[in-house]
């Protein structure tokens, strides 16, 4: 208080050294009585505007709150500042925290949005930035700020290319002017996506359009012109093409190194047989279990990893592809069982001649009698033909007469 002060006059200034800091709204006793002490924005003090040992200047104003002292300043203390309304005004902490000078909602009709910031900007300048809430959804949008003319709204792709922004209703984003366009910095996730060039094998994300455009592709194409050992890292998902005039072996990766469902395709183009060899204790299921599988010229097979010791043959050449008719007469005897260990279906054609009393002949495949017929006429030629699945046993019996030929397509 100021005990010697007896009257107040408009604009009267008092100066004093602060004894006690304020912690909120404050009053002062100037000797005439206790009255409000407000800040430069004509609002109650909030705390900290007066600090111990600071030099304070206050001025009487009869029009504020029925008469109040206004704190013009206190050395060493923050000042109360009225909200800025023009570009050259000082801003207060409340405006910054609320982004009231930079956060606005658009107007206009999508996709031609408008923005009316307060204070208005007088010209576009690089690095101007606003937080914008969009009032509607829109594609290929524009934004006209302070009536200065529409600018394209853009966003960046993962490759750094600028494309038209995609806007959702109610979306809030930071928008910055880069000197050419207004760029949405925190854009929506790009569910539409940018389609890479056809056959692109970079780290770009693939859209459904890209996938459909390239169709089925292998991870790589490998020509096998000599013995070859495959690895999961280099050959998973690949197509291996036999390209040797002489026989070669291609050793498969260990199943334990191959992810489940991973496939490798094989096709033999050249004259030399390409034999697939399973590694370690792995097997190839045709579905008959084998550890090697020959691919003659023109034959193919697709193997899929089970992840645990077995390759599944999910696709292979049909009967006759990469096979040839072979005369087995010197190595086949009737009434003897043989196994089809070729890994592929084979076709058997047997020719015989009945005796003077006729003959009965049968064919048994995998324990099943598939042919059982008679030739009553004497010394008459006959033929039986059948297919033997991979891994199955087969035999032919003839009650009498002679065997004239035994051919197999294998």
Coordinates of C-alpha atoms in Angstrom, one line a residue:
X1 CA 0.0 0.0 0.0
X2 CA 1.0 3.6 -0.5
X3 CA 0.0 5.4 2.7
X4 CA 0.8 9.0 1.5
X5 CA -1.4 8.7 -1.6
X6 CA -4.8 10.2 -1.1
X7 CA -6.5 10.6 -4.5
X8 CA -6.5 8.9 -7.9
X9 CA -6.5 10.7 -11.3
X10 CA -6.9 9.2 -14.8
X11 CA -3.6 8.0 -16.2
X12 CA -1.8 8.4 -12.9
X13 CA 1.4 6.2 -12.9
X14 CA 2.8 4.5 -9.9
X15 CA 6.2 2.9 -9.8
X16 CA 7.4 0.6 -7.1
X17 CA 9.8 -2.2 -6.2
X18 CA 7.9 -5.5 -5.8
X19 CA 8.1 -7.0 -2.3
X20 CA 6.0 -10.2 -2.9
X21 CA 5.4 -12.1 -6.1
X22 CA 1.8 -12.6 -7.2
X23 CA 0.4 -16.1 -7.6
X24 CA -2.9 -15.3 -9.3
X25 CA -5.4 -12.5 -9.5
X26 CA -4.2 -9.5 -7.6
X27 CA -5.2 -6.3 -5.9
X28 CA -3.3 -3.2 -4.6
X29 CA -3.9 -0.8 -1.8
X30 CA -2.7 2.6 -3.0
X31 CA -3.6 4.4 0.2
X32 CA -7.0 5.4 -1.1
X33 CA -8.3 1.8 -0.9
X34 CA -8.0 -1.7 -2.3
X35 CA -8.6 -2.0 -6.1
X36 CA -8.0 -4.5 -8.8
X37 CA -4.6 -4.8 -10.5
X38 CA -5.1 -6.2 -14.0
X39 CA -2.7 -7.0 -16.9
X40 CA -2.0 -5.3 -20.2
X41 CA -4.9 -7.3 -21.8
X42 CA -7.3 -5.8 -19.2
X43 CA -7.7 -9.3 -17.6
X44 CA -7.0 -10.5 -14.1
X45 CA -3.4 -11.5 -13.5
X46 CA -2.8 -15.2 -13.6
X47 CA 0.4 -15.4 -11.5
X48 CA 4.1 -14.6 -12.1
X49 CA 3.5 -11.2 -13.6
X50 CA 5.0 -9.6 -10.5
X51 CA 8.3 -11.0 -9.2
X52 CA 10.3 -10.2 -6.1
X53 CA 12.6 -7.2 -6.5
X54 CA 11.1 -6.4 -9.9
X55 CA 10.4 -2.7 -10.8
X56 CA 6.7 -2.4 -11.5
X57 CA 4.9 0.4 -13.4
X58 CA 1.1 0.6 -13.0
X59 CA -1.4 3.1 -14.3
X60 CA -4.9 4.0 -13.1
X61 CA -7.8 3.6 -15.6
X62 CA -11.3 4.5 -14.4
X63 CA -13.0 2.7 -17.3
X64 CA -11.6 -0.9 -16.6
X65 CA -13.7 -2.8 -14.1
X66 CA -15.2 0.3 -12.6
X67 CA -11.6 1.5 -12.0
X68 CA -8.5 -0.6 -11.9
X69 CA -4.8 -0.3 -12.0
X70 CA -3.2 -1.7 -15.2
X71 CA 0.2 -3.4 -14.9
X72 CA 2.2 -1.8 -17.7
X73 CA 5.2 -4.1 -17.0
X74 CA 7.4 -5.5 -14.3
X75 CA 11.0 -6.0 -15.0
X76 CA 12.1 -9.6 -15.1
X77 CA 8.5 -10.9 -15.4
X78 CA 6.3 -12.1 -18.3
X79 CA 3.7 -9.6 -19.6
X80 CA 0.0 -10.2 -20.2
X81 CA -0.6 -9.8 -23.9
X82 CA -4.0 -9.4 -25.7
X83 CA -4.8 -11.9 -28.4
X84 CA -3.1 -11.0 -31.7
X85 CA -5.4 -10.1 -34.6
X86 CA -2.9 -8.9 -37.2
X87 CA 0.4 -10.3 -38.6
X88 CA 2.5 -7.8 -36.8
X89 CA 1.0 -8.4 -33.4
X90 CA 2.7 -10.2 -30.5
X91 CA 1.0 -13.5 -29.7
X92 CA 0.3 -14.9 -26.3
X93 CA 0.9 -18.4 -25.0
X94 CA -2.8 -19.3 -25.0
X95 CA -3.0 -18.6 -28.8
X96 CA 0.0 -20.7 -29.5
X97 CA -1.3 -23.6 -27.4
X98 CA -4.7 -23.5 -29.1
X99 CA -3.2 -22.8 -32.5
X100 CA -5.8 -20.2 -32.9
X101 CA -3.6 -18.3 -35.4
X102 CA -2.9 -21.4 -37.5
X103 CA -5.7 -24.0 -37.0
X104 CA -8.8 -23.5 -39.1
X105 CA -11.7 -25.3 -40.7
X106 CA -12.2 -25.1 -44.5
X107 CA -15.2 -23.7 -46.3
X108 CA -16.2 -23.9 -49.9
X109 CA -17.5 -26.9 -51.8
X110 CA -15.2 -29.9 -52.2
X111 CA -12.9 -30.4 -53.9
X112 CA -12.5 -26.5 -54.2
X113 CA -11.8 -25.8 -50.5
X114 CA -11.4 -22.3 -49.0
X115 CA -9.5 -21.2 -45.9
X116 CA -10.0 -17.9 -44.0
X117 CA -7.3 -17.6 -41.4
X118 CA -7.3 -14.8 -38.8
X119 CA -5.3 -12.7 -39.4
X120 CA -5.5 -13.1 -43.2
X121 CA -2.3 -13.7 -45.1
X122 CA -1.6 -11.0 -47.7
X123 CA 0.4 -13.3 -50.1
X124 CA 1.5 -16.9 -50.4
X125 CA 5.0 -17.5 -49.1
X126 CA 7.1 -20.6 -48.9
X127 CA 6.9 -22.4 -45.6
X128 CA 3.5 -20.9 -44.6
X129 CA 1.9 -23.6 -42.5
X130 CA -1.7 -24.2 -41.3
X131 CA -3.5 -26.9 -39.4
X132 CA -6.5 -27.6 -41.5
X133 CA -9.7 -29.4 -40.6
X134 CA -11.5 -30.3 -43.9
X135 CA -15.3 -29.8 -44.0
X136 CA -15.8 -32.5 -46.7
X137 CA -14.1 -35.3 -48.6
X138 CA -12.5 -34.7 -51.9
X139 CA -10.1 -35.9 -54.6
X140 CA -7.8 -33.8 -56.8
X141 CA -8.6 -30.9 -54.3
X142 CA -7.5 -27.3 -54.2
X143 CA -7.3 -24.8 -51.4
X144 CA -7.8 -21.0 -51.7
X145 CA -6.3 -19.2 -48.6
X146 CA -7.5 -15.7 -47.8
X147 CA -8.9 -15.3 -51.3
X148 CA -5.5 -15.2 -52.9
X149 CA -6.2 -17.9 -55.5
X150 CA -6.6 -21.7 -55.4
X151 CA -3.5 -23.9 -55.0
X152 CA -3.4 -27.6 -55.6
X153 CA -3.4 -29.8 -52.5
X154 CA -0.8 -32.5 -52.9
X155 CA 0.7 -35.3 -50.8
X156 CA 3.9 -37.3 -51.1
X157 CA 4.2 -41.0 -52.0
X158 CA 6.7 -43.4 -50.5
X159 CA 9.0 -42.6 -53.4
X160 CA 8.9 -38.8 -52.8
X161 CA 6.6 -38.1 -55.8
X162 CA 3.9 -35.4 -55.3
X163 CA 0.4 -36.6 -56.2
X164 CA -3.1 -35.2 -55.7
X165 CA -4.1 -35.4 -52.0
X166 CA -6.9 -37.6 -50.9
X167 CA -9.1 -35.8 -48.4
X168 CA -11.6 -37.3 -45.9
X169 CA -14.4 -35.4 -44.3
X170 CA -13.3 -34.2 -40.8
X171 CA -9.7 -35.0 -41.5
X172 CA -7.2 -32.7 -39.7
X173 CA -3.8 -32.3 -41.3
X174 CA -0.9 -29.9 -41.4
X175 CA -0.7 -28.1 -44.7
X176 CA 2.5 -26.3 -45.8
X177 CA 3.1 -24.2 -48.9
X178 CA 6.2 -25.2 -50.7
X179 CA 6.3 -22.3 -53.2
X180 CA 4.2 -24.2 -55.8
X181 CA 1.6 -26.4 -54.0
X182 CA 0.0 -26.7 -50.7
X183 CA 1.3 -30.0 -49.4
X184 CA -0.6 -32.2 -46.9
X185 CA 2.1 -33.5 -44.6
X186 CA 0.2 -36.0 -42.5
X187 CA -1.9 -37.5 -45.3
X188 CA -4.3 -40.4 -45.0
X189 CA -2.9 -43.9 -45.5
X190 CA -2.9 -44.4 -49.3
X191 CA -5.4 -47.1 -49.7
X192 CA -5.6 -46.4 -53.4
X193 CA -1.8 -46.5 -53.9
X194 CA 0.5 -45.6 -56.7
X195 CA 1.0 -48.4 -59.2
X196 CA 4.7 -49.1 -60.0
X197 CA 5.8 -49.6 -63.5
X198 CA 5.1 -53.0 -65.0
X199 CA 7.8 -55.6 -64.0
X200 CA 9.2 -53.2 -61.3
X201 CA 11.3 -55.3 -58.9
X202 CA 12.2 -52.6 -56.4
X203 CA 11.0 -52.2 -52.8
X204 CA 7.9 -50.2 -54.0
X205 CA 4.6 -51.4 -52.6
X206 CA 2.6 -53.4 -55.1
X207 CA -1.0 -52.5 -55.9
X208 CA -3.6 -55.0 -57.1
X209 CA -3.4 -53.3 -60.5
X210 CA 0.4 -54.0 -60.5
X211 CA -0.1 -57.7 -59.4
X212 CA -2.7 -58.3 -62.1
X213 CA -0.6 -56.6 -64.7
X214 CA 2.4 -58.8 -64.3
X215 CA 0.6 -62.2 -63.7
X216 CA 2.5 -65.2 -62.3
X217 CA 6.2 -64.6 -61.9
X218 CA 9.0 -66.7 -60.5
X219 CA 11.5 -65.1 -58.2
X220 CA 14.3 -66.0 -60.7
X221 CA 15.1 -68.1 -63.7
X222 CA 18.1 -70.4 -63.5
X223 CA 19.7 -72.4 -66.4
X224 CA 21.1 -75.7 -65.1
X225 CA 23.8 -76.6 -67.6
X226 CA 25.9 -78.7 -65.1
X227 CA 25.4 -80.3 -61.7
X228 CA 23.8 -77.8 -59.4
X229 CA 23.1 -77.5 -55.7
X230 CA 20.1 -75.3 -54.8
X231 CA 19.8 -73.1 -51.7
X232 CA 16.7 -71.6 -50.2
X233 CA 18.1 -68.1 -50.2
X234 CA 18.9 -68.2 -53.9
X235 CA 16.3 -70.5 -55.4
X236 CA 13.1 -70.4 -53.4
X237 CA 10.3 -69.5 -55.8
X238 CA 12.5 -70.0 -58.9
X239 CA 12.1 -71.9 -62.1
X240 CA 15.1 -74.2 -62.9
X241 CA 15.5 -75.0 -66.6
X242 CA 17.6 -78.0 -67.6
X243 CA 20.0 -77.0 -70.3
X244 CA 22.5 -79.8 -70.6
X245 CA 23.1 -82.2 -73.5
X246 CA 24.3 -84.8 -71.0
X247 CA 22.8 -86.1 -67.8
X248 CA 23.0 -83.8 -64.7
X249 CA 21.9 -83.8 -61.1
X250 CA 20.2 -80.9 -59.3
X251 CA 20.3 -81.2 -55.5
X252 CA 17.3 -79.7 -53.7
X253 CA 17.6 -77.4 -50.7
X254 CA 17.2 -78.9 -47.3
X255 CA 13.5 -78.8 -46.4
X256 CA 14.4 -77.4 -43.0
X257 CA 15.8 -74.3 -44.7
X258 CA 12.7 -73.7 -46.9
X259 CA 9.6 -71.9 -45.6
X260 CA 6.4 -73.9 -45.7
X261 CA 4.5 -73.5 -49.0
X262 CA 7.5 -72.3 -50.9
X263 CA 7.7 -73.7 -54.4
X264 CA 10.4 -74.4 -57.0
X265 CA 9.5 -75.4 -60.6
X266 CA 11.7 -77.5 -62.8
X267 CA 11.5 -78.0 -66.6
X268 CA 14.0 -79.9 -68.7
X269 CA 14.7 -78.3 -72.1
X270 CA 17.7 -80.2 -73.3
X271 CA 18.6 -83.7 -74.3
X272 CA 20.3 -84.7 -71.1
X273 CA 18.1 -86.0 -68.3
X274 CA 18.0 -83.7 -65.3
X275 CA 17.6 -85.7 -62.1
X276 CA 16.4 -84.1 -58.9
X277 CA 18.1 -85.3 -55.8
X278 CA 16.7 -84.7 -52.3
X279 CA 19.1 -83.5 -49.6
X280 CA 19.8 -85.4 -46.4
X281 CA 16.9 -87.5 -45.3
X282 CA 14.3 -85.5 -47.3
X283 CA 11.9 -87.2 -49.6
X284 CA 9.9 -86.3 -52.7
X285 CA 6.2 -87.3 -52.5
X286 CA 4.8 -88.1 -56.0
X287 CA 2.7 -89.3 -53.9
X288 CA 5.0 -92.3 -53.8
X289 CA 8.1 -91.4 -51.7
X290 CA 11.3 -91.2 -53.7
X291 CA 14.6 -89.5 -53.1
X292 CA 15.5 -88.9 -56.8
X293 CA 13.3 -88.0 -59.7
X294 CA 14.4 -87.9 -63.3
X295 CA 13.2 -85.3 -65.8
X296 CA 13.8 -86.3 -69.4
X297 CA 13.5 -83.8 -72.2
X298 CA 10.3 -81.9 -72.0
X299 CA 9.3 -83.1 -68.5
X300 CA 8.4 -80.7 -65.7
X301 CA 7.5 -80.8 -62.0
X302 CA 6.6 -78.3 -59.3
X303 CA 7.8 -79.1 -55.8
X304 CA 6.3 -77.4 -52.7
X305 CA 8.1 -77.5 -49.3
X306 CA 6.2 -79.1 -46.4
X307 CA 8.6 -77.5 -44.0
X308 CA 9.4 -80.9 -42.4
X309 CA 11.3 -83.5 -44.5
X310 CA 9.1 -83.7 -47.6
X311 CA 8.7 -82.1 -51.0
X312 CA 5.2 -82.4 -52.4
X313 CA 4.9 -82.8 -56.2
X314 CA 1.8 -80.7 -56.8
X315 CA 2.2 -80.5 -60.5
X316 CA 4.1 -82.6 -63.1
X317 CA 4.1 -83.7 -66.7
X318 CA 1.3 -85.7 -68.0
X319 CA 1.6 -89.2 -69.4
X320 CA 3.8 -89.2 -72.6
X321 CA 5.5 -85.8 -71.9
X322 CA 9.3 -86.5 -71.8
X323 CA 8.6 -90.2 -72.2
X324 CA 9.3 -92.7 -75.0
X325 CA 8.2 -96.2 -75.9
X326 CA 10.8 -98.7 -74.7
X327 CA 11.1 -102.4 -75.7
X328 CA 11.1 -104.3 -72.4
X329 CA 10.9 -107.8 -73.9
X330 CA 14.4 -108.7 -72.8
X331 CA 13.8 -107.7 -69.2
X332 CA 10.2 -108.7 -68.5
X333 CA 8.7 -112.1 -67.7
X334 CA 5.1 -113.0 -67.3
X335 CA 3.8 -114.0 -63.9
X336 CA 6.5 -111.7 -62.3
X337 CA 5.7 -108.5 -60.4
X338 CA 7.5 -105.3 -61.2
X339 CA 7.4 -101.9 -59.5
X340 CA 7.0 -98.6 -61.3
X341 CA 9.9 -96.7 -59.7
X342 CA 10.0 -94.0 -62.5
X343 CA 8.1 -91.5 -60.4
X344 CA 5.6 -91.0 -63.2
X345 CA 2.7 -92.9 -64.7
X346 CA 3.8 -95.4 -67.3
X347 CA 1.8 -97.2 -70.0
X348 CA 2.3 -100.9 -70.7
X349 CA 1.4 -102.7 -74.0
X350 CA 1.7 -106.5 -74.0
X351 CA 1.3 -108.7 -77.1
X352 CA 1.0 -112.5 -76.9
X353 CA -0.2 -115.5 -78.9
X354 CA -2.6 -118.2 -77.7
X355 CA -1.8 -121.9 -77.8
X356 CA -3.7 -124.5 -79.7
X357 CA -6.3 -124.6 -76.9
X358 CA -6.6 -120.8 -76.5
X359 CA -5.4 -118.8 -73.6
X360 CA -6.5 -116.7 -70.5
X361 CA -4.5 -113.6 -69.6
X362 CA -4.7 -111.1 -66.7
X363 CA -3.1 -107.8 -65.7
X364 CA -2.7 -106.9 -62.0
X365 CA -1.9 -103.4 -60.8
X366 CA -1.3 -102.5 -57.2
X367 CA -2.9 -105.8 -56.2
X368 CA -6.0 -105.2 -58.3
X369 CA -6.9 -107.4 -61.3
X370 CA -7.7 -104.8 -63.9
X371 CA -7.8 -107.2 -66.9
X372 CA -9.0 -110.8 -66.9
X373 CA -10.1 -112.2 -70.3
X374 CA -9.7 -115.2 -72.6
X375 CA -8.7 -115.9 -76.2
X376 CA -10.5 -119.1 -77.2
X377 CA -9.1 -119.2 -80.7
X378 CA -5.9 -121.2 -81.3
X379 CA -2.6 -119.5 -82.2
X380 CA -4.3 -116.1 -82.3
X381 CA -2.5 -112.8 -81.4
X382 CA -3.9 -110.6 -78.7
X383 CA -3.0 -107.3 -76.9
X384 CA -3.5 -105.9 -73.5
X385 CA -2.6 -102.3 -72.5
X386 CA -2.9 -100.5 -69.2
X387 CA -1.5 -97.6 -67.1
X388 CA 0.6 -98.1 -63.9
X389 CA 0.6 -95.2 -61.4
X390 CA 3.9 -94.1 -59.8
X391 CA 5.2 -96.5 -57.2
X392 CA 2.6 -99.2 -58.0
X393 CA 3.4 -102.8 -58.8
X394 CA 2.2 -104.6 -61.9
X395 CA 2.3 -108.1 -63.5
X396 CA 0.9 -110.0 -66.4
X397 CA -0.1 -113.6 -66.5
X398 CA -0.8 -115.8 -69.6
X399 CA -2.2 -119.3 -69.1
X400 CA -0.6 -120.7 -72.3
X401 CA 0.9 -119.7 -75.5
X402 CA 3.8 -117.4 -76.1
X403 CA 4.8 -113.8 -75.4
X404 CA 5.6 -111.8 -78.5
X405 CA 6.4 -108.3 -77.2
X406 CA 6.3 -106.1 -74.1
X407 CA 6.5 -102.3 -74.5
X408 CA 6.4 -99.6 -71.9
X409 CA 5.9 -95.8 -72.3
X410 CA 8.2 -94.4 -69.7

